[in-house]
């Protein structure tokens, strides 16, 4: 049996495969009627599963806080809250830029969409850089995941989230490839946007719980 | 180049930024200063999940998605808001 590696059509579009016209999608319709799923329907299984996993972590973190609220408060107050706030604003801005990019892409505004995506990517990288700076600060002050329960949650939640940010950056970069090829909005493009918004959505909760609620 | 802006999304984004400022204010000691103490801080949880709902329904386009997806997403938001606020106030 031979393996036909020339069949680009089998590859996803962002890896150079042929654009599947059947996957081209229209703008969403009104809230009435059947509605349409943005991105691949299967992607939503992953998105909702991921959100539920994070949700379980949030519940466990606040539950553990009840056992040692004073310790959580002291540890949470050591975090650089202003960095967390800036990162929240940066991710919210990136989400808005991704919305703008999809809006422009659907109207054929490839240049406008590309510019918006460049902005969103830059926001993603700024977020990652600030997070690394924060890690260096926290680790430099002698705090590790083993310091106490708060720092265990801090490193696990922000670490897994940072991994999501980096995956999102790759997805957005691949979307730029779709734009460069002058292709219309596909389910892959919509899925990338949905994924990026999930990254934003999870961060606003992580920021509020770890940096504000635990510290109060 | 495409002209105009996505008006609805722009309004939602401004609301999200305003809600961020509110949660920051509630969390950064002012909540406790209002006299209600933990109750005001706990208010940050429903406020943040309102943001989450807006990001989902407007930016992730859940608002125009099939009913099943709208229900599951709405349930995720409501259950977590209720559970987390309750645990915090217990």
mmCIF file of C-alpha atoms in Angstrom:
data_model
loop_
_atom_site.group_PDB
_atom_site.id
_atom_site.type_symbol
_atom_site.label_atom_id
_atom_site.label_comp_id
_atom_site.label_asym_id
_atom_site.label_seq_id
_atom_site.Cartn_x
_atom_site.Cartn_y
_atom_site.Cartn_z
ATOM 1 C CA UNK A 1 0.000 0.000 0.000
ATOM 2 C CA UNK A 2 1.373 3.422 -0.881
ATOM 3 C CA UNK A 3 0.712 6.635 0.855
ATOM 4 C CA UNK A 4 -0.247 9.495 -1.425
ATOM 5 C CA UNK A 5 1.326 12.530 0.205
ATOM 6 C CA UNK A 6 0.547 14.817 -2.700
ATOM 7 C CA UNK A 7 -3.088 14.974 -1.820
ATOM 8 C CA UNK A 8 -3.086 18.475 -0.377
ATOM 9 C CA UNK A 9 -6.839 18.413 -0.344
ATOM 10 C CA UNK A 10 -6.617 16.135 2.674
ATOM 11 C CA UNK A 11 -4.749 18.763 4.642
ATOM 12 C CA UNK A 12 -6.535 21.451 6.606
ATOM 13 C CA UNK A 13 -6.759 24.688 4.707
ATOM 14 C CA UNK A 14 -4.319 26.567 6.921
ATOM 15 C CA UNK A 15 -1.622 23.924 6.226
ATOM 16 C CA UNK A 16 -1.865 24.454 2.502
ATOM 17 C CA UNK A 17 -4.762 22.168 1.683
ATOM 18 C CA UNK A 18 -7.380 23.159 -0.812
ATOM 19 C CA UNK A 19 -10.128 25.464 0.349
ATOM 20 C CA UNK A 20 -13.319 23.525 0.652
ATOM 21 C CA UNK A 21 -15.968 25.689 -0.955
ATOM 22 C CA UNK A 22 -18.634 23.780 0.885
ATOM 23 C CA UNK A 23 -17.094 25.078 4.089
ATOM 24 C CA UNK A 24 -17.503 28.703 3.137
ATOM 25 C CA UNK A 25 -19.842 30.256 5.549
ATOM 26 C CA UNK A 26 -22.168 33.200 5.597
ATOM 27 C CA UNK A 27 -22.646 35.760 8.267
ATOM 28 C CA UNK A 28 -24.859 34.642 11.114
ATOM 29 C CA UNK A 29 -28.522 35.310 10.758
ATOM 30 C CA UNK A 30 -30.910 36.817 13.265
ATOM 31 C CA UNK A 31 -31.355 35.290 16.718
ATOM 32 C CA UNK A 32 -34.705 33.950 15.645
ATOM 33 C CA UNK A 33 -35.008 30.733 13.729
ATOM 34 C CA UNK A 34 -32.628 27.804 13.866
ATOM 35 C CA UNK A 35 -29.432 29.804 14.229
ATOM 36 C CA UNK A 36 -26.055 28.638 13.066
ATOM 37 C CA UNK A 37 -23.039 27.333 14.921
ATOM 38 C CA UNK A 38 -19.919 29.487 14.467
ATOM 39 C CA UNK A 39 -16.941 27.305 13.529
ATOM 40 C CA UNK A 40 -16.988 23.533 13.435
ATOM 41 C CA UNK A 41 -19.766 22.095 15.630
ATOM 42 C CA UNK A 42 -17.223 19.597 17.012
ATOM 43 C CA UNK A 43 -15.033 22.468 18.168
ATOM 44 C CA UNK A 44 -17.764 23.448 20.605
ATOM 45 C CA UNK A 45 -17.481 20.095 22.351
ATOM 46 C CA UNK A 46 -13.862 20.968 23.061
ATOM 47 C CA UNK A 47 -14.641 24.611 23.952
ATOM 48 C CA UNK A 48 -17.423 23.723 26.394
ATOM 49 C CA UNK A 49 -15.391 20.826 27.815
ATOM 50 C CA UNK A 50 -12.405 23.090 28.359
ATOM 51 C CA UNK A 51 -14.595 25.741 29.962
ATOM 52 C CA UNK A 52 -16.113 23.135 32.262
ATOM 53 C CA UNK A 53 -12.668 21.896 33.293
ATOM 54 C CA UNK A 54 -11.621 25.440 34.167
ATOM 55 C CA UNK A 55 -14.983 25.891 35.896
ATOM 56 C CA UNK A 56 -14.249 22.882 38.109
ATOM 57 C CA UNK A 57 -10.849 24.387 38.970
ATOM 58 C CA UNK A 58 -12.532 27.684 39.914
ATOM 59 C CA UNK A 59 -14.952 25.886 42.240
ATOM 60 C CA UNK A 60 -12.185 23.835 43.885
ATOM 61 C CA UNK A 61 -9.978 26.927 44.298
ATOM 62 C CA UNK A 62 -12.692 28.929 46.099
ATOM 63 C CA UNK A 63 -13.625 25.860 48.146
ATOM 64 C CA UNK A 64 -10.001 25.432 49.271
ATOM 65 C CA UNK A 65 -9.868 29.120 50.097
ATOM 66 C CA UNK A 66 -12.513 28.564 52.776
ATOM 67 C CA UNK A 67 -10.064 26.378 54.709
ATOM 68 C CA UNK A 68 -7.443 29.144 54.889
ATOM 69 C CA UNK A 69 -8.932 32.515 53.846
ATOM 70 C CA UNK A 70 -6.252 34.536 55.645
ATOM 71 C CA UNK A 71 -3.442 32.660 53.924
ATOM 72 C CA UNK A 72 -5.140 33.080 50.525
ATOM 73 C CA UNK A 73 -5.587 36.785 51.227
ATOM 74 C CA UNK A 74 -1.936 37.359 52.126
ATOM 75 C CA UNK A 75 -0.670 35.353 49.146
ATOM 76 C CA UNK A 76 -3.098 36.932 46.664
ATOM 77 C CA UNK A 77 -2.158 40.427 47.815
ATOM 78 C CA UNK A 78 1.455 39.676 46.881
ATOM 79 C CA UNK A 79 0.467 39.394 43.215
ATOM 80 C CA UNK A 80 0.994 42.427 40.988
ATOM 81 C CA UNK A 81 -2.635 43.405 40.547
ATOM 82 C CA UNK A 82 -1.872 46.192 38.099
ATOM 83 C CA UNK A 83 -0.177 43.680 35.778
ATOM 84 C CA UNK A 84 -3.273 41.495 35.949
ATOM 85 C CA UNK A 85 -5.498 44.487 35.179
ATOM 86 C CA UNK A 86 -3.341 45.535 32.211
ATOM 87 C CA UNK A 87 -3.422 41.952 30.920
ATOM 88 C CA UNK A 88 -7.230 41.927 31.214
ATOM 89 C CA UNK A 89 -7.464 45.130 29.169
ATOM 90 C CA UNK A 90 -4.965 43.738 26.637
ATOM 91 C CA UNK A 91 -6.976 40.526 26.138
ATOM 92 C CA UNK A 92 -10.298 42.388 25.924
ATOM 93 C CA UNK A 93 -8.758 44.628 23.262
ATOM 94 C CA UNK A 94 -7.432 41.575 21.404
ATOM 95 C CA UNK A 95 -10.909 40.012 21.457
ATOM 96 C CA UNK A 96 -12.381 43.197 20.007
ATOM 97 C CA UNK A 97 -9.715 43.185 17.287
ATOM 98 C CA UNK A 98 -10.560 39.555 16.456
ATOM 99 C CA UNK A 99 -14.255 40.502 16.184
ATOM 100 C CA UNK A 100 -13.235 43.364 13.883
ATOM 101 C CA UNK A 101 -11.051 41.034 11.815
ATOM 102 C CA UNK A 102 -13.894 38.547 11.299
ATOM 103 C CA UNK A 103 -16.310 41.398 10.534
ATOM 104 C CA UNK A 104 -13.964 42.802 7.885
ATOM 105 C CA UNK A 105 -13.040 39.348 6.496
ATOM 106 C CA UNK A 106 -16.731 38.524 5.959
ATOM 107 C CA UNK A 107 -17.066 41.759 3.961
ATOM 108 C CA UNK A 108 -13.999 40.984 1.866
ATOM 109 C CA UNK A 109 -11.881 43.602 3.599
ATOM 110 C CA UNK A 110 -8.710 41.521 3.612
ATOM 111 C CA UNK A 111 -6.363 44.390 4.446
ATOM 112 C CA UNK A 112 -8.510 45.644 7.303
ATOM 113 C CA UNK A 113 -8.865 42.087 8.626
ATOM 114 C CA UNK A 114 -5.099 41.526 8.412
ATOM 115 C CA UNK A 115 -4.372 44.765 10.295
ATOM 116 C CA UNK A 116 -6.857 43.825 13.027
ATOM 117 C CA UNK A 117 -5.272 40.388 13.333
ATOM 118 C CA UNK A 118 -1.782 41.867 13.581
ATOM 119 C CA UNK A 119 -3.073 43.968 16.471
ATOM 120 C CA UNK A 120 -4.706 40.947 18.140
ATOM 121 C CA UNK A 121 -1.507 38.899 17.751
ATOM 122 C CA UNK A 122 0.544 41.726 19.245
ATOM 123 C CA UNK A 123 -1.871 41.818 22.222
ATOM 124 C CA UNK A 124 -1.448 38.058 22.667
ATOM 125 C CA UNK A 125 2.324 38.416 22.733
ATOM 126 C CA UNK A 126 2.167 41.377 25.148
ATOM 127 C CA UNK A 127 -0.036 39.248 27.434
ATOM 128 C CA UNK A 128 2.468 36.370 27.327
ATOM 129 C CA UNK A 129 5.438 38.694 27.942
ATOM 130 C CA UNK A 130 3.733 40.317 30.960
ATOM 131 C CA UNK A 131 2.843 36.890 32.325
ATOM 132 C CA UNK A 132 6.446 35.709 32.027
ATOM 133 C CA UNK A 133 7.608 38.933 33.749
ATOM 134 C CA UNK A 134 5.110 38.239 36.513
ATOM 135 C CA UNK A 135 6.305 34.641 36.889
ATOM 136 C CA UNK A 136 9.897 35.865 37.184
ATOM 137 C CA UNK A 137 8.826 38.360 39.835
ATOM 138 C CA UNK A 138 6.854 35.759 41.813
ATOM 139 C CA UNK A 139 9.534 33.065 41.542
ATOM 140 C CA UNK A 140 12.211 35.670 42.308
ATOM 141 C CA UNK A 141 10.479 36.450 45.589
ATOM 142 C CA UNK A 142 10.752 32.787 46.543
ATOM 143 C CA UNK A 143 7.160 31.748 45.763
ATOM 144 C CA UNK A 144 6.692 28.441 43.957
ATOM 145 C CA UNK A 145 3.699 26.173 43.254
ATOM 146 C CA UNK A 146 4.648 24.347 46.475
ATOM 147 C CA UNK A 147 4.605 27.489 48.639
ATOM 148 C CA UNK A 148 0.946 27.178 49.572
ATOM 149 C CA UNK A 149 -2.421 26.181 48.139
ATOM 150 C CA UNK A 150 -3.013 29.648 46.652
ATOM 151 C CA UNK A 151 0.214 29.551 44.664
ATOM 152 C CA UNK A 152 -0.571 25.996 43.504
ATOM 153 C CA UNK A 153 -3.828 27.304 41.998
ATOM 154 C CA UNK A 154 -2.107 30.444 40.723
ATOM 155 C CA UNK A 155 0.574 28.539 38.802
ATOM 156 C CA UNK A 156 -1.743 25.796 37.516
ATOM 157 C CA UNK A 157 -4.556 28.112 36.368
ATOM 158 C CA UNK A 158 -2.354 30.822 34.848
ATOM 159 C CA UNK A 159 0.074 28.260 33.397
ATOM 160 C CA UNK A 160 -2.604 26.223 31.619
ATOM 161 C CA UNK A 161 -4.213 29.472 30.499
ATOM 162 C CA UNK A 162 -0.906 30.774 29.108
ATOM 163 C CA UNK A 163 -0.631 27.567 27.079
ATOM 164 C CA UNK A 164 -4.080 28.367 25.649
ATOM 165 C CA UNK A 165 -2.883 31.875 24.750
ATOM 166 C CA UNK A 166 0.092 30.470 22.849
ATOM 167 C CA UNK A 167 -2.112 27.982 20.975
ATOM 168 C CA UNK A 168 -4.466 30.883 20.165
ATOM 169 C CA UNK A 169 -1.557 32.930 18.783
ATOM 170 C CA UNK A 170 -0.693 30.065 16.409
ATOM 171 C CA UNK A 171 -4.360 29.788 15.308
ATOM 172 C CA UNK A 172 -4.562 33.547 14.619
ATOM 173 C CA UNK A 173 -1.291 33.426 12.664
ATOM 174 C CA UNK A 174 -2.730 30.608 10.537
ATOM 175 C CA UNK A 175 -5.841 32.729 9.935
ATOM 176 C CA UNK A 176 -3.530 35.399 8.514
ATOM 177 C CA UNK A 177 -2.354 32.774 6.041
ATOM 178 C CA UNK A 178 -5.979 32.314 4.905
ATOM 179 C CA UNK A 179 -6.226 36.099 4.398
ATOM 180 C CA UNK A 180 -2.946 36.228 2.484
ATOM 181 C CA UNK A 181 -4.318 33.638 0.077
ATOM 182 C CA UNK A 182 -7.387 35.799 -0.434
ATOM 183 C CA UNK A 183 -9.763 33.090 0.719
ATOM 184 C CA UNK A 184 -13.217 33.693 2.138
ATOM 185 C CA UNK A 185 -14.163 33.073 5.765
ATOM 186 C CA UNK A 186 -14.178 29.354 6.517
ATOM 187 C CA UNK A 187 -15.284 27.391 9.534
ATOM 188 C CA UNK A 188 -11.603 27.187 10.505
ATOM 189 C CA UNK A 189 -11.427 30.999 10.630
ATOM 190 C CA UNK A 190 -14.585 31.216 12.729
ATOM 191 C CA UNK A 191 -13.293 28.480 15.009
ATOM 192 C CA UNK A 192 -10.036 30.369 15.577
ATOM 193 C CA UNK A 193 -12.023 33.457 16.568
ATOM 194 C CA UNK A 194 -14.202 31.425 18.950
ATOM 195 C CA UNK A 195 -11.114 29.849 20.520
ATOM 196 C CA UNK A 196 -9.478 33.246 21.043
ATOM 197 C CA UNK A 197 -12.589 34.628 22.735
ATOM 198 C CA UNK A 198 -12.633 31.593 25.046
ATOM 199 C CA UNK A 199 -9.041 32.428 26.062
ATOM 200 C CA UNK A 200 -10.215 35.972 26.866
ATOM 201 C CA UNK A 201 -13.325 34.726 28.680
ATOM 202 C CA UNK A 202 -11.318 32.368 30.919
ATOM 203 C CA UNK A 203 -8.789 35.066 31.775
ATOM 204 C CA UNK A 204 -11.363 37.592 33.015
ATOM 205 C CA UNK A 205 -12.605 34.949 35.491
ATOM 206 C CA UNK A 206 -9.074 33.898 36.550
ATOM 207 C CA UNK A 207 -8.118 37.546 37.086
ATOM 208 C CA UNK A 208 -11.215 38.324 39.152
ATOM 209 C CA UNK A 209 -10.956 35.214 41.324
ATOM 210 C CA UNK A 210 -7.199 35.087 41.937
ATOM 211 C CA UNK A 211 -6.223 38.753 41.928
ATOM 212 C CA UNK A 212 -9.348 40.359 43.403
ATOM 213 C CA UNK A 213 -11.722 37.999 45.224
ATOM 214 C CA UNK A 214 -9.029 35.902 46.951
ATOM 215 C CA UNK A 215 -7.154 39.062 47.943
ATOM 216 C CA UNK A 216 -10.148 40.728 49.577
ATOM 217 C CA UNK B 1 -10.427 49.099 2.584
ATOM 218 C CA UNK B 2 -13.642 48.215 4.390
ATOM 219 C CA UNK B 3 -15.199 51.252 6.037
ATOM 220 C CA UNK B 4 -17.154 51.582 9.252
ATOM 221 C CA UNK B 5 -16.934 49.609 12.460
ATOM 222 C CA UNK B 6 -18.888 46.682 13.912
ATOM 223 C CA UNK B 7 -21.175 48.988 15.929
ATOM 224 C CA UNK B 8 -22.790 46.419 18.229
ATOM 225 C CA UNK B 9 -19.458 44.718 19.048
ATOM 226 C CA UNK B 10 -17.875 48.114 19.733
ATOM 227 C CA UNK B 11 -20.632 48.980 22.219
ATOM 228 C CA UNK B 12 -20.234 45.564 23.897
ATOM 229 C CA UNK B 13 -16.474 46.045 24.135
ATOM 230 C CA UNK B 14 -16.919 49.435 25.845
ATOM 231 C CA UNK B 15 -19.342 47.844 28.295
ATOM 232 C CA UNK B 16 -16.778 45.098 29.007
ATOM 233 C CA UNK B 17 -14.077 47.674 29.727
ATOM 234 C CA UNK B 18 -16.454 49.551 32.050
ATOM 235 C CA UNK B 19 -17.357 46.316 33.877
ATOM 236 C CA UNK B 20 -13.631 45.578 34.264
ATOM 237 C CA UNK B 21 -13.168 48.940 35.931
ATOM 238 C CA UNK B 22 -16.120 48.180 38.237
ATOM 239 C CA UNK B 23 -14.778 44.756 39.307
ATOM 240 C CA UNK B 24 -11.370 46.328 39.850
ATOM 241 C CA UNK B 25 -12.935 49.016 42.026
ATOM 242 C CA UNK B 26 -14.990 46.489 44.011
ATOM 243 C CA UNK B 27 -12.002 44.226 44.468
ATOM 244 C CA UNK B 28 -9.449 46.927 45.262
ATOM 245 C CA UNK B 29 -10.594 47.530 48.845
ATOM 246 C CA UNK B 30 -13.389 49.951 47.933
ATOM 247 C CA UNK B 31 -15.877 47.099 48.149
ATOM 248 C CA UNK B 32 -14.939 46.571 51.780
ATOM 249 C CA UNK B 33 -14.935 50.353 52.361
ATOM 250 C CA UNK B 34 -18.589 50.558 51.386
ATOM 251 C CA UNK B 35 -19.396 48.867 54.658
ATOM 252 C CA UNK B 36 -20.826 45.700 53.218
ATOM 253 C CA UNK B 37 -17.470 43.957 53.370
ATOM 254 C CA UNK B 38 -17.562 40.554 51.745
ATOM 255 C CA UNK B 39 -20.946 41.143 50.132
ATOM 256 C CA UNK B 40 -19.526 43.881 47.915
ATOM 257 C CA UNK B 41 -16.487 41.797 47.045
ATOM 258 C CA UNK B 42 -18.764 38.874 46.216
ATOM 259 C CA UNK B 43 -20.592 41.164 43.794
ATOM 260 C CA UNK B 44 -17.457 41.003 41.633
ATOM 261 C CA UNK B 45 -18.370 37.367 40.796
ATOM 262 C CA UNK B 46 -21.782 38.049 39.140
ATOM 263 C CA UNK B 47 -20.263 41.104 37.424
ATOM 264 C CA UNK B 48 -17.443 39.048 35.916
ATOM 265 C CA UNK B 49 -19.865 36.356 34.751
ATOM 266 C CA UNK B 50 -21.980 39.048 33.119
ATOM 267 C CA UNK B 51 -18.819 39.909 31.174
ATOM 268 C CA UNK B 52 -18.340 36.226 30.372
ATOM 269 C CA UNK B 53 -21.919 36.036 29.099
ATOM 270 C CA UNK B 54 -21.378 39.091 26.892
ATOM 271 C CA UNK B 55 -18.124 37.700 25.466
ATOM 272 C CA UNK B 56 -19.871 34.405 24.713
ATOM 273 C CA UNK B 57 -23.129 35.660 23.304
ATOM 274 C CA UNK B 58 -21.738 38.623 21.344
ATOM 275 C CA UNK B 59 -18.109 37.849 20.447
ATOM 276 C CA UNK B 60 -18.397 34.044 20.200
ATOM 277 C CA UNK B 61 -21.731 34.492 18.401
ATOM 278 C CA UNK B 62 -23.620 32.198 20.749
ATOM 279 C CA UNK B 63 -26.526 34.669 20.483
ATOM 280 C CA UNK B 64 -27.166 33.547 16.907
ATOM 281 C CA UNK B 65 -26.272 29.883 17.521
ATOM 282 C CA UNK B 66 -28.737 26.976 17.712
ATOM 283 C CA UNK B 67 -30.889 26.801 20.814
ATOM 284 C CA UNK B 68 -28.970 23.862 22.324
ATOM 285 C CA UNK B 69 -25.678 25.769 22.303
ATOM 286 C CA UNK B 70 -27.329 28.876 23.756
ATOM 287 C CA UNK B 71 -28.823 26.785 26.559
ATOM 288 C CA UNK B 72 -25.588 24.943 27.413
ATOM 289 C CA UNK B 73 -23.550 28.147 27.427
ATOM 290 C CA UNK B 74 -26.171 29.974 29.498
ATOM 291 C CA UNK B 75 -26.289 27.070 31.963
ATOM 292 C CA UNK B 76 -22.478 27.106 32.343
ATOM 293 C CA UNK B 77 -22.579 30.817 33.170
ATOM 294 C CA UNK B 78 -25.507 30.591 35.584
ATOM 295 C CA UNK B 79 -24.313 27.487 37.449
ATOM 296 C CA UNK B 80 -20.796 28.860 37.963
ATOM 297 C CA UNK B 81 -22.107 32.273 39.059
ATOM 298 C CA UNK B 82 -24.389 30.674 41.639
ATOM 299 C CA UNK B 83 -21.885 28.087 42.897
ATOM 300 C CA UNK B 84 -18.888 30.431 43.145
ATOM 301 C CA UNK B 85 -20.844 33.259 44.799
ATOM 302 C CA UNK B 86 -22.353 30.808 47.300
ATOM 303 C CA UNK B 87 -19.005 29.228 48.157
ATOM 304 C CA UNK B 88 -17.441 32.650 48.645
ATOM 305 C CA UNK B 89 -20.207 33.840 50.969
ATOM 306 C CA UNK B 90 -20.556 30.582 52.955
#
